[in-house]
mmCIF file of C-alpha atoms and ligand atoms in Angstrom:
data_model
loop_
_atom_site.group_PDB
_atom_site.id
_atom_site.type_symbol
_atom_site.label_atom_id
_atom_site.label_comp_id
_atom_site.label_asym_id
_atom_site.label_seq_id
_atom_site.Cartn_x
_atom_site.Cartn_y
_atom_site.Cartn_z
ATOM 1 C CA MET A 203 78.139 107.740 124.100
ATOM 2 C CA SER A 204 74.965 106.475 122.388
ATOM 3 C CA MET A 205 72.858 108.441 119.946
ATOM 4 C CA ASP A 206 69.095 108.158 119.593
ATOM 5 C CA LEU A 207 68.604 106.144 116.425
ATOM 6 C CA GLN A 208 65.433 104.473 117.664
ATOM 7 C CA GLY A 209 63.839 102.353 114.928
ATOM 8 C CA LYS A 210 66.229 103.481 112.202
ATOM 9 C CA ALA A 211 66.820 100.826 109.561
ATOM 10 C CA CYS A 212 70.584 100.469 109.008
ATOM 11 C CA LEU A 213 72.680 98.365 106.715
ATOM 12 C CA VAL A 214 76.425 97.838 107.559
ATOM 13 C CA THR A 215 78.665 96.050 105.150
ATOM 14 C CA GLY A 216 81.492 93.901 106.491
ATOM 15 C CA ALA A 217 79.817 93.769 109.864
ATOM 16 C CA SER A 218 80.987 90.247 110.775
ATOM 17 C CA ARG A 219 84.210 91.506 112.300
ATOM 18 C CA GLY A 220 86.311 94.476 113.250
ATOM 19 C CA ILE A 221 85.074 98.043 112.733
ATOM 20 C CA GLY A 222 81.836 96.916 111.025
ATOM 21 C CA ALA A 223 80.843 94.670 113.975
ATOM 22 C CA ALA A 224 81.486 97.534 116.349
ATOM 23 C CA ILE A 225 79.334 99.838 114.209
ATOM 24 C CA ALA A 226 76.504 97.250 114.134
ATOM 25 C CA ARG A 227 76.604 96.940 117.940
ATOM 26 C CA MET A 228 76.692 100.662 118.582
ATOM 27 C CA LEU A 229 73.864 101.316 116.165
ATOM 28 C CA ALA A 230 71.750 98.636 117.804
ATOM 29 C CA ASP A 231 72.653 99.986 121.315
ATOM 30 C CA SER A 232 71.286 103.317 120.017
ATOM 31 C CA GLY A 233 67.929 101.722 119.126
ATOM 32 C CA ALA A 234 68.517 100.920 115.439
ATOM 33 C CA ILE A 235 67.504 97.782 113.521
ATOM 34 C CA VAL A 236 70.617 96.460 111.817
ATOM 35 C CA ALA A 237 71.278 94.418 108.701
ATOM 36 C CA VAL A 238 74.587 92.742 109.240
ATOM 37 C CA HIS A 239 76.299 92.050 105.862
ATOM 38 C CA TYR A 240 79.146 89.574 105.637
ATOM 39 C CA GLY A 241 81.345 88.053 102.995
ATOM 40 C CA SER A 242 82.311 84.561 104.081
ATOM 41 C CA ASN A 243 82.302 84.474 107.906
ATOM 42 C CA LYS A 244 78.674 83.323 108.692
ATOM 43 C CA ALA A 245 79.505 82.158 112.176
ATOM 44 C CA ALA A 246 80.952 85.525 113.040
ATOM 45 C CA ALA A 247 77.995 87.399 111.563
ATOM 46 C CA ASP A 248 75.610 85.193 113.502
ATOM 47 C CA SER A 249 77.431 85.895 116.743
ATOM 48 C CA VAL A 250 77.251 89.641 116.017
ATOM 49 C CA ILE A 251 73.471 89.346 115.531
ATOM 50 C CA GLU A 252 73.061 87.391 118.788
ATOM 51 C CA SER A 253 75.004 90.146 120.649
ATOM 52 C CA LEU A 254 72.660 92.866 119.433
ATOM 53 C CA PRO A 255 69.960 94.288 121.740
ATOM 54 C CA GLY A 256 66.490 94.687 120.268
ATOM 55 C CA THR A 257 64.728 92.696 117.561
ATOM 56 C CA GLY A 258 64.382 92.706 113.706
ATOM 57 C CA HIS A 259 68.126 92.395 112.977
ATOM 58 C CA MET A 260 69.167 90.283 110.014
ATOM 59 C CA THR A 261 72.224 88.883 108.235
ATOM 60 C CA ILE A 262 72.953 89.200 104.484
ATOM 61 C CA ARG A 263 75.650 87.336 102.658
ATOM 62 C CA ALA A 264 77.284 88.783 99.476
ATOM 63 C CA ASP A 265 80.790 88.542 98.037
ATOM 64 C CA LEU A 266 81.538 92.176 97.188
ATOM 65 C CA SER A 267 84.327 91.184 94.843
ATOM 66 C CA HIS A 268 81.376 90.836 92.418
ATOM 67 C CA PRO A 269 79.958 94.373 92.186
ATOM 68 C CA GLU A 270 77.163 93.250 89.855
ATOM 69 C CA ASP A 271 75.671 91.432 92.927
ATOM 70 C CA ALA A 272 76.060 94.258 95.377
ATOM 71 C CA GLY A 273 72.713 95.990 94.768
ATOM 72 C CA ARG A 274 70.955 92.827 95.993
ATOM 73 C CA VAL A 275 72.286 93.617 99.547
ATOM 74 C CA VAL A 276 70.337 96.873 99.553
ATOM 75 C CA ASP A 277 67.250 95.266 98.048
ATOM 76 C CA GLU A 278 67.205 92.461 100.631
ATOM 77 C CA ALA A 279 67.876 94.797 103.609
ATOM 78 C CA SER A 280 65.242 97.376 102.585
ATOM 79 C CA SER A 281 62.538 94.861 101.792
ATOM 80 C CA GLU A 282 63.152 92.938 105.005
ATOM 81 C CA MET A 283 63.332 96.076 107.236
ATOM 82 C CA GLY A 284 60.641 97.967 105.324
ATOM 83 C CA ARG A 285 62.924 100.964 104.617
ATOM 84 C CA LEU A 286 66.583 101.980 104.717
ATOM 85 C CA ASP A 287 67.649 104.980 106.706
ATOM 86 C CA VAL A 288 71.388 104.459 106.945
ATOM 87 C CA LEU A 289 73.878 102.697 104.679
ATOM 88 C CA VAL A 290 77.440 102.171 106.086
ATOM 89 C CA ASN A 291 79.883 101.004 103.364
ATOM 90 C CA ASN A 292 82.492 99.493 105.681
ATOM 91 C CA ALA A 293 83.605 96.206 104.037
ATOM 92 C CA GLY A 294 87.105 96.490 102.615
ATOM 93 C CA ILE A 295 90.345 94.604 101.849
ATOM 94 C CA PHE A 296 94.012 95.442 101.978
ATOM 95 C CA SER A 297 96.648 93.200 100.348
ATOM 96 C CA PRO A 298 100.249 94.343 99.722
ATOM 97 C CA HIS A 299 101.484 94.678 96.108
ATOM 98 C CA PRO A 300 104.776 96.645 96.101
ATOM 99 C CA PRO A 301 105.040 98.048 92.554
ATOM 100 C CA LEU A 302 108.543 96.688 91.749
ATOM 101 C CA ASP A 303 108.059 93.262 93.299
ATOM 102 C CA VAL A 304 105.137 91.907 91.366
ATOM 103 C CA SER A 305 104.424 91.010 87.703
ATOM 104 C CA THR A 306 102.147 93.211 85.575
ATOM 105 C CA GLU A 307 99.596 90.410 85.700
ATOM 106 C CA ALA A 308 99.696 90.279 89.522
ATOM 107 C CA TRP A 309 99.665 94.070 89.693
ATOM 108 C CA LEU A 310 96.510 94.260 87.575
ATOM 109 C CA GLU A 311 94.834 91.396 89.380
ATOM 110 C CA SER A 312 95.506 93.104 92.706
ATOM 111 C CA TRP A 313 94.213 96.494 91.456
ATOM 112 C CA GLY A 314 91.052 94.842 90.069
ATOM 113 C CA GLY A 315 90.287 92.871 93.202
ATOM 114 C CA ILE A 316 90.845 95.771 95.591
ATOM 115 C CA LEU A 317 88.921 98.321 93.541
ATOM 116 C CA ALA A 318 85.994 95.895 93.171
ATOM 117 C CA VAL A 319 85.492 95.505 96.939
ATOM 118 C CA ASN A 320 86.612 98.859 98.174
ATOM 119 C CA LEU A 321 85.171 101.224 95.554
ATOM 120 C CA ILE A 322 83.013 99.720 92.835
ATOM 121 C CA SER A 323 80.728 97.665 95.112
ATOM 122 C CA PRO A 324 80.278 100.660 97.458
ATOM 123 C CA ALA A 325 79.333 102.752 94.394
ATOM 124 C CA VAL A 326 76.656 100.175 93.442
ATOM 125 C CA LEU A 327 75.366 100.033 97.028
ATOM 126 C CA CYS A 328 75.271 103.831 97.138
ATOM 127 C CA GLN A 329 73.257 103.989 93.969
ATOM 128 C CA ALA A 330 70.762 101.282 95.133
ATOM 129 C CA ALA A 331 70.427 102.925 98.551
ATOM 130 C CA ALA A 332 69.948 106.392 97.084
ATOM 131 C CA LYS A 333 67.034 105.116 95.086
ATOM 132 C CA VAL A 334 65.310 103.641 98.171
ATOM 133 C CA MET A 335 66.168 106.723 100.310
ATOM 134 C CA ALA A 336 64.908 109.217 97.699
ATOM 135 C CA GLU A 337 61.560 107.374 97.475
ATOM 136 C CA GLN A 338 61.169 107.412 101.269
ATOM 137 C CA GLY A 339 62.197 111.031 101.680
ATOM 138 C CA GLY A 340 65.802 110.901 102.830
ATOM 139 C CA GLY A 341 68.629 108.906 104.458
ATOM 140 C CA ARG A 342 72.351 108.773 105.333
ATOM 141 C CA ILE A 343 75.278 107.157 103.567
ATOM 142 C CA ILE A 344 78.558 106.734 105.509
ATOM 143 C CA ASN A 345 81.561 105.419 103.647
ATOM 144 C CA ILE A 346 84.613 104.152 105.622
ATOM 145 C CA GLY A 347 87.656 105.445 103.848
ATOM 146 C CA SER A 348 91.187 105.723 105.176
ATOM 147 C CA ARG A 349 94.020 107.941 106.241
ATOM 148 C CA GLY A 350 95.995 106.094 103.575
ATOM 149 C CA ALA A 351 94.204 108.098 100.879
ATOM 150 C CA PHE A 352 96.079 111.195 102.101
ATOM 151 C CA ARG A 353 99.230 109.789 103.541
ATOM 152 C CA GLY A 354 100.000 107.264 100.820
ATOM 153 C CA GLU A 355 100.112 103.452 100.801
ATOM 154 C CA PRO A 356 103.511 102.531 99.363
ATOM 155 C CA GLU A 357 102.908 98.788 99.798
ATOM 156 C CA CYS A 358 99.370 98.951 98.403
ATOM 157 C CA SER A 359 98.749 101.776 96.051
ATOM 158 C CA ALA A 360 95.415 100.293 94.924
ATOM 159 C CA TYR A 361 94.168 100.449 98.496
ATOM 160 C CA GLY A 362 95.109 104.168 98.822
ATOM 161 C CA ALA A 363 93.521 104.907 95.419
ATOM 162 C CA SER A 364 90.381 103.030 96.291
ATOM 163 C CA LYS A 365 90.017 105.065 99.497
ATOM 164 C CA ALA A 366 90.739 108.340 97.778
ATOM 165 C CA GLY A 367 88.040 107.308 95.235
ATOM 166 C CA LEU A 368 85.630 106.560 98.044
ATOM 167 C CA HIS A 369 86.250 109.923 99.668
ATOM 168 C CA SER A 370 85.699 111.711 96.363
ATOM 169 C CA MET A 371 82.574 109.688 95.538
ATOM 170 C CA SER A 372 81.153 110.581 98.911
ATOM 171 C CA GLN A 373 81.693 114.295 98.272
ATOM 172 C CA SER A 374 80.154 114.128 94.799
ATOM 173 C CA LEU A 375 77.148 112.176 96.065
ATOM 174 C CA ALA A 376 76.650 114.641 98.873
ATOM 175 C CA VAL A 377 76.154 117.300 96.319
ATOM 176 C CA ALA A 378 74.133 115.145 93.948
ATOM 177 C CA LEU A 379 71.759 113.786 96.569
ATOM 178 C CA GLY A 380 71.322 116.797 98.926
ATOM 179 C CA SER A 381 68.074 117.939 97.355
ATOM 180 C CA LYS A 382 66.658 114.480 98.158
ATOM 181 C CA ASN A 383 67.548 114.910 101.815
ATOM 182 C CA ILE A 384 70.269 112.306 101.603
ATOM 183 C CA GLN A 385 73.468 113.202 103.407
ATOM 184 C CA VAL A 386 76.714 111.509 102.558
ATOM 185 C CA PHE A 387 79.940 111.270 104.616
ATOM 186 C CA ALA A 388 83.293 109.598 104.559
ATOM 187 C CA VAL A 389 85.214 108.561 107.680
ATOM 188 C CA ALA A 390 89.008 108.266 107.337
ATOM 189 C CA PRO A 391 90.534 106.198 110.144
ATOM 190 C CA GLY A 392 94.258 105.707 110.727
ATOM 191 C CA PHE A 393 95.293 102.341 112.053
ATOM 192 C CA VAL A 394 92.523 100.504 113.989
ATOM 193 C CA GLU A 395 92.923 97.334 116.199
ATOM 194 C CA THR A 396 91.329 94.770 113.898
ATOM 195 C CA ASP A 397 92.250 91.598 111.929
ATOM 196 C CA MET A 398 93.206 93.843 108.985
ATOM 197 C CA ALA A 399 95.951 95.558 110.922
ATOM 198 C CA LYS A 400 96.921 92.774 113.370
ATOM 199 C CA SER A 401 99.922 91.316 111.639
ATOM 200 C CA LEU A 402 101.531 94.854 111.289
ATOM 201 C CA LEU A 403 100.607 95.938 114.785
ATOM 202 C CA ASP A 404 102.080 92.654 116.184
ATOM 203 C CA SER A 405 105.274 92.951 114.070
ATOM 204 C CA ASP A 406 108.474 94.810 114.868
ATOM 205 C CA ALA A 407 106.839 97.824 113.149
ATOM 206 C CA GLY A 408 104.030 97.929 115.777
ATOM 207 C CA ASP A 409 105.692 100.334 118.302
ATOM 208 C CA ALA A 410 106.550 102.839 115.533
ATOM 209 C CA ILE A 411 103.005 102.702 114.178
ATOM 210 C CA ARG A 412 101.549 103.330 117.665
ATOM 211 C CA ALA A 413 104.017 106.213 118.102
ATOM 212 C CA GLN A 414 102.556 107.895 115.034
ATOM 213 C CA SER A 415 99.955 109.304 117.428
ATOM 214 C CA SER A 416 101.032 111.309 120.410
ATOM 215 C CA ALA A 417 98.585 109.055 122.394
ATOM 216 C CA ASN A 418 101.020 106.238 121.541
ATOM 217 C CA ARG A 419 98.274 103.929 120.401
ATOM 218 C CA VAL A 420 95.964 103.106 117.510
ATOM 219 C CA ALA A 421 92.208 103.515 117.455
ATOM 220 C CA ARG A 422 89.759 100.958 118.971
ATOM 221 C CA PRO A 423 86.938 99.922 116.535
ATOM 222 C CA GLU A 424 84.446 101.501 118.951
ATOM 223 C CA GLU A 425 86.069 104.914 118.409
ATOM 224 C CA VAL A 426 85.264 104.726 114.716
ATOM 225 C CA ALA A 427 81.781 103.386 115.502
ATOM 226 C CA GLU A 428 81.090 106.405 117.756
ATOM 227 C CA VAL A 429 81.749 108.753 114.868
ATOM 228 C CA VAL A 430 79.559 106.726 112.461
ATOM 229 C CA CYS A 431 76.677 106.797 114.981
ATOM 230 C CA PHE A 432 77.007 110.550 115.317
ATOM 231 C CA LEU A 433 76.990 110.927 111.486
ATOM 232 C CA ALA A 434 73.838 108.791 111.362
ATOM 233 C CA SER A 435 72.120 111.025 113.913
ATOM 234 C CA THR A 436 70.008 114.170 113.308
ATOM 235 C CA GLY A 437 72.683 116.625 114.450
ATOM 236 C CA ALA A 438 75.137 115.728 111.723
ATOM 237 C CA GLU A 439 72.941 116.739 108.805
ATOM 238 C CA PHE A 440 74.870 119.873 107.800
ATOM 239 C CA MET A 441 78.202 118.095 107.906
ATOM 240 C CA THR A 442 77.233 116.352 104.643
ATOM 241 C CA GLY A 443 80.148 116.080 102.231
ATOM 242 C CA GLY A 444 82.645 115.935 105.115
ATOM 243 C CA ILE A 445 85.556 113.508 105.423
ATOM 244 C CA ILE A 446 86.086 112.947 109.084
ATOM 245 C CA ASP A 447 89.552 111.988 110.343
ATOM 246 C CA VAL A 448 89.797 109.431 113.136
ATOM 247 C CA ASN A 449 93.559 109.077 113.456
ATOM 248 C CA GLY A 450 94.703 110.381 116.859
ATOM 249 C CA ALA A 451 96.495 113.295 115.119
ATOM 250 C CA SER A 452 98.872 110.739 113.506
ATOM 251 C CA TYR A 453 98.478 112.535 110.228
ATOM 252 C CA LEU A 454 97.295 116.107 109.797
ATOM 253 C CA ARG A 455 96.108 117.092 106.371
ATOM 254 C CA THR A 456 95.488 120.595 105.149
HETATM 255 N N1 LIG B 703 91.959 98.320 110.455
HETATM 256 C C1 LIG B 703 92.495 99.476 110.048
HETATM 257 O O1 LIG B 703 93.653 99.785 110.478
HETATM 258 C C2 LIG B 703 91.783 100.379 109.063
HETATM 259 C C3 LIG B 703 92.278 101.601 108.856
HETATM 260 C C4 LIG B 703 91.683 102.518 107.965
HETATM 261 C C5 LIG B 703 90.484 102.083 107.292
HETATM 262 N N2 LIG B 703 90.037 100.868 107.529
HETATM 263 C C6 LIG B 703 88.908 100.423 106.787
HETATM 264 O O2 LIG B 703 87.844 100.074 107.648
HETATM 265 C C7 LIG B 703 86.982 99.085 107.068
HETATM 266 C C8 LIG B 703 86.860 97.907 108.037
HETATM 267 O O3 LIG B 703 88.152 97.355 108.264
HETATM 268 P P1 LIG B 703 88.492 96.364 109.390
HETATM 269 O O4 LIG B 703 89.825 96.642 109.885
HETATM 270 O O5 LIG B 703 87.324 96.166 110.299
HETATM 271 O O6 LIG B 703 88.604 94.947 108.505
HETATM 272 P P2 LIG B 703 88.545 93.441 108.846
HETATM 273 O O7 LIG B 703 88.666 93.228 110.284
HETATM 274 O O8 LIG B 703 89.532 92.814 107.945
HETATM 275 O O9 LIG B 703 87.037 93.047 108.392
HETATM 276 C C9 LIG B 703 86.690 93.194 107.014
HETATM 277 C C10 LIG B 703 85.202 93.000 106.824
HETATM 278 O O10 LIG B 703 84.918 93.158 105.424
HETATM 279 C C11 LIG B 703 84.280 92.001 104.963
HETATM 280 N N3 LIG B 703 84.754 91.631 103.607
HETATM 281 C C12 LIG B 703 86.069 91.506 103.199
HETATM 282 N N4 LIG B 703 86.089 91.174 101.934
HETATM 283 C C13 LIG B 703 84.837 91.025 101.513
HETATM 284 C C14 LIG B 703 84.258 90.651 100.282
HETATM 285 N N5 LIG B 703 84.894 90.285 99.197
HETATM 286 N N6 LIG B 703 82.876 90.583 100.282
HETATM 287 C C15 LIG B 703 82.129 90.881 101.318
HETATM 288 N N7 LIG B 703 82.643 91.279 102.481
HETATM 289 C C16 LIG B 703 83.962 91.346 102.585
HETATM 290 C C17 LIG B 703 84.634 90.871 105.904
HETATM 291 O O11 LIG B 703 83.668 89.876 105.845
HETATM 292 P P3 LIG B 703 83.900 88.271 106.166
HETATM 293 O O12 LIG B 703 84.939 88.196 107.264
HETATM 294 O O13 LIG B 703 82.569 87.728 106.515
HETATM 295 O O14 LIG B 703 84.408 87.734 104.870
HETATM 296 C C18 LIG B 703 84.688 91.638 107.243
HETATM 297 O O15 LIG B 703 83.447 91.724 107.805
HETATM 298 C C19 LIG B 703 87.664 98.720 105.752
HETATM 299 O O16 LIG B 703 87.037 99.422 104.686
HETATM 300 C C20 LIG B 703 89.074 99.239 105.905
HETATM 301 O O17 LIG B 703 89.653 99.497 104.721
HETATM 302 C C21 LIG B 703 90.641 99.987 108.398
#
């Protein structure tokens, strides 16, 4: 499926690999101009750009573990593309820190690092994007959360908390920015076939993880990208404030 996003200026963070790369490709397939943000993997970001149909795409590098620099990503994307219609906050990290196995210093360091990339930088990007979008008369913000916010993350509670925070921020901003014609969504995937999940999916735990869904598999990155493209499209306007599950019924929340 491909939506009509002809000429829409879109910024996708963490688009050098995985879900973000699939989102960038599907947005461009739908006619959008895409700013491909990456953290450290320039070669991968360049190869995503080369694979995109159309012209006007660009790469932007920024380490989102430094939230004070995150607003620059929006500034560069919007000045190069002339506007910003869609922001997808996709970049994220997961690193295990079982509560009883690490020192307080390591626990704090892990919490700080994960919250910086997964929640605080997206908050800065949202604020910068909202300013641009309000001036131009509207826009869409789509934040990639996680099933883990609902189901729990026993090996990485900071990850679960960061994603719960991202969901909550999306809902608050949907209310705060609605009068400016800015719609805000969160997408909450279960496991997805990417580098982030690879070691677990390839481990002895892989079969049990796939069996969490009655489809006996995890999501493909393109399945998350389809949902994001729909949320970026005209028809999704009144879904603002929604948190959309993409988990193959592996976890049903009330
Ligand atoms: N995979 C899953 O099972 C799953 C499930 C639920 C939710 N999610 C969420 O979906 C999103 C994408 O996940 P994924 O599986 O596609 O991850 P991935 O394959 O590990 O890719 C992560 C992306 O984020 C970027 N990134 C990481 N740290 C960064 C930093 N400090 N500064 C800037 N960019 C940084 C990476 O850029 P570089 O490589 O260029 O550094 C890369 O493009 C994340 O928010 C994740 O939490 C994933």
